[in-house]
CSV table of C-alpha atoms in Angstrom, one decimal:
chain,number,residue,atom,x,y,z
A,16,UNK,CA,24.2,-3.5,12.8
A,17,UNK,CA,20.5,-2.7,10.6
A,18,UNK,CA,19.9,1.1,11.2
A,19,UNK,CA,16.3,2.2,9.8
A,20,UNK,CA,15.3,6.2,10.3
A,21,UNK,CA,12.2,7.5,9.4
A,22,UNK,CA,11.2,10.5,8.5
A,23,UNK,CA,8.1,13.1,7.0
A,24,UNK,CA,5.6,12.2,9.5
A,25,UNK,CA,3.8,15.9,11.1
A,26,UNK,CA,0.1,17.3,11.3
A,27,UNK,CA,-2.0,17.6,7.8
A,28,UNK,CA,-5.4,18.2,7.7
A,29,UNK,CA,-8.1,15.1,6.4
A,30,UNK,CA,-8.0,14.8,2.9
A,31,UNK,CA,-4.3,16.1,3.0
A,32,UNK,CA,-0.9,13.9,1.9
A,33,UNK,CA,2.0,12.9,3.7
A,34,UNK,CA,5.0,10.7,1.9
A,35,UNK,CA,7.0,9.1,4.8
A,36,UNK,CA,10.7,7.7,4.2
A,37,UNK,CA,12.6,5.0,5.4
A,38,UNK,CA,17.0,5.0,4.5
A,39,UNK,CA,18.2,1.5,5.7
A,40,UNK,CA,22.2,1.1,6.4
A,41,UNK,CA,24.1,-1.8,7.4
A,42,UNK,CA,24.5,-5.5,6.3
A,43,UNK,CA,21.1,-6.2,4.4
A,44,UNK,CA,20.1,-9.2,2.7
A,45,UNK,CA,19.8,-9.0,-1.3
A,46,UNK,CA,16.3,-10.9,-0.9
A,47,UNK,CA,14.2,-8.7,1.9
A,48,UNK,CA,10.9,-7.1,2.7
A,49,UNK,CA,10.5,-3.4,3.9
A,50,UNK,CA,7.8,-2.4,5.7
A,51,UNK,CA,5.5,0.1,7.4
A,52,UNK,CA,3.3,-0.5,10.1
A,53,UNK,CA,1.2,1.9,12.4
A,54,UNK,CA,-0.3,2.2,16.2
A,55,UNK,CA,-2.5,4.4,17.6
A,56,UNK,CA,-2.8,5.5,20.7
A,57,UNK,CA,-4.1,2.7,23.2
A,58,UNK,CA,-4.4,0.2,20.2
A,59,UNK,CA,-2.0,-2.7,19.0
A,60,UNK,CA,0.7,-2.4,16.1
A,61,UNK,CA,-0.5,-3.1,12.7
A,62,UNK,CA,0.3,-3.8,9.4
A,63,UNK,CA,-0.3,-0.9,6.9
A,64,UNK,CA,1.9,-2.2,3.8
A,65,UNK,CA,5.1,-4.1,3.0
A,66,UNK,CA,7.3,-4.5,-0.8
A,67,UNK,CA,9.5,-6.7,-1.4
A,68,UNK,CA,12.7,-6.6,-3.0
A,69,UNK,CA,11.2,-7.9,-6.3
A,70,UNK,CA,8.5,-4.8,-5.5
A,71,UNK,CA,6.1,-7.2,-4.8
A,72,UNK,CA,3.2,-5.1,-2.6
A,73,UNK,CA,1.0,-5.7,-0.2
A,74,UNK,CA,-1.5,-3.6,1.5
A,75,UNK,CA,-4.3,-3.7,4.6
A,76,UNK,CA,-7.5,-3.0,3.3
A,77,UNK,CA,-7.9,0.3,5.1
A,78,UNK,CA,-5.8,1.7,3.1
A,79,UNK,CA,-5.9,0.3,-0.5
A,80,UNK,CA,-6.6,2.9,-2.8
A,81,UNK,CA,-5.1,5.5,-0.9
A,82,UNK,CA,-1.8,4.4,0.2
A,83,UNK,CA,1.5,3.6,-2.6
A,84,UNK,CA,4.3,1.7,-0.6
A,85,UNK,CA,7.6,2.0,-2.9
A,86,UNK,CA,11.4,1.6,-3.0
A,87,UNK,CA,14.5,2.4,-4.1
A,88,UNK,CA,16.9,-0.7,-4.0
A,89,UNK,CA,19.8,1.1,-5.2
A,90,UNK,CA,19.7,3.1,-1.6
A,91,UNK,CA,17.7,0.9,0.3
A,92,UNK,CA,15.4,3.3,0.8
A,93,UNK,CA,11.3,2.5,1.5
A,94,UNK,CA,8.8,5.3,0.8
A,95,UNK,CA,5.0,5.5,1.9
A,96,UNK,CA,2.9,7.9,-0.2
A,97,UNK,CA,0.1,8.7,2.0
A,98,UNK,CA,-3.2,10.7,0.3
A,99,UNK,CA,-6.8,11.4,1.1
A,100,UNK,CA,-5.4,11.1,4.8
A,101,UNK,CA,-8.4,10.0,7.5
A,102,UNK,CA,-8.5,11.6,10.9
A,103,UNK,CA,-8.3,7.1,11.8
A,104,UNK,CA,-5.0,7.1,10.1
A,105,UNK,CA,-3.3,8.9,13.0
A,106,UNK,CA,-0.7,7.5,14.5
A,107,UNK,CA,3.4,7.1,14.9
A,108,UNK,CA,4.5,5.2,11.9
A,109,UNK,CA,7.2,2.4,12.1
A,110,UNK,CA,9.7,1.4,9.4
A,111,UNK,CA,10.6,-2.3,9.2
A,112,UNK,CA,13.1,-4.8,7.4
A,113,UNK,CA,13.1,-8.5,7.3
A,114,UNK,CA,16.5,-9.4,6.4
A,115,UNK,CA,18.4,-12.5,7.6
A,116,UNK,CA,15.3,-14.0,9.3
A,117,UNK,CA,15.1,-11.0,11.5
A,118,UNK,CA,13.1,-8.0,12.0
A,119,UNK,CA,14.2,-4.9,12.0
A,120,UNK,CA,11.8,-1.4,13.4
A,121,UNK,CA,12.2,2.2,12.5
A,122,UNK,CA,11.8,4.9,16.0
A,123,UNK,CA,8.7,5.6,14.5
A,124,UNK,CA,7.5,9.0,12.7
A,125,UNK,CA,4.2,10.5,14.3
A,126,UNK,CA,1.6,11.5,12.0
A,127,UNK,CA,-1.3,13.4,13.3
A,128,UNK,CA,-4.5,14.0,10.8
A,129,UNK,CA,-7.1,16.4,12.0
A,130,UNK,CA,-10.0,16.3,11.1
C-alpha cells in the first residue's frame, strides 16, 4: 500500500514563501515520477511540477521562475519551494507518485495567498 502525506501548506501573504513536503512509504518503484499538482476552488486539477527519479524537472509555465520542485531519493521524499507567492496560486496542493503504472495522490495541503 503507497502512502503520500503532505505537509507546509497555510496562509502567507503575496510575495511571501511556502516550501510544501511530500514523505512517500510503501513498495515504490526504483524508476518513478513525483509530483505536485494544484486546484482551486471551482476549477480543474492541474499540473504545477513533476521530478523524476533521475531529477529530471518539469514545470507549468505559471510558475517557472518562481517555483523549485526537488527530492530526496534516499527517503522518498518530494519538496516544492514555493516564492514570490501570487494571490492566483491559491489553492489545496496535491502530492503524486507514478510508480508501477499507477498514480498515486497526496490528501492535499491548502495554501491560501492573500493578497
Amino acid at each position: 500500500q503507497v502512502q503520500l502525506v503532505e505537509s507546509g501548506g497555510g496562509l502567507v501573504q503575496a510575495g511571501g514563501s511556502l516550501r510544501l513536503s511530500c514523505a512517500a512509504s510503501g513498495i515504490i518503484a526504483s524508476t518513478n515520477v513525483m509530483g505536485w499538482y494544484r486546484q482551486a476552488p471551482g476549477k480543474q486539477r492541474e499540473f504545477v511540477a513533476q521530478i523524476g527519479s533521475d531529477v529530471t524537472t518539469k514545470y507549468a509555465d505559471s510558475v517557472k521562475g518562481r517555483f523549485i520542485i526537488s527530492r530526496d531519493n534516499a527517503k522518498d521524499t518530494v519538496f516544492l519551494q514555493m516564492n514570490s507567492l501570487k494571490p492566483e496560486d491559491t489553492a489545496v496542493y496535491y502530492c503524486s507518485l507514478d510508480s508501477f503504472g499507477r498514480r498515486y495522490w497526496g490528501q492535499g495541503t491548502q495554501v491560501i495567498v492573500s493578497s
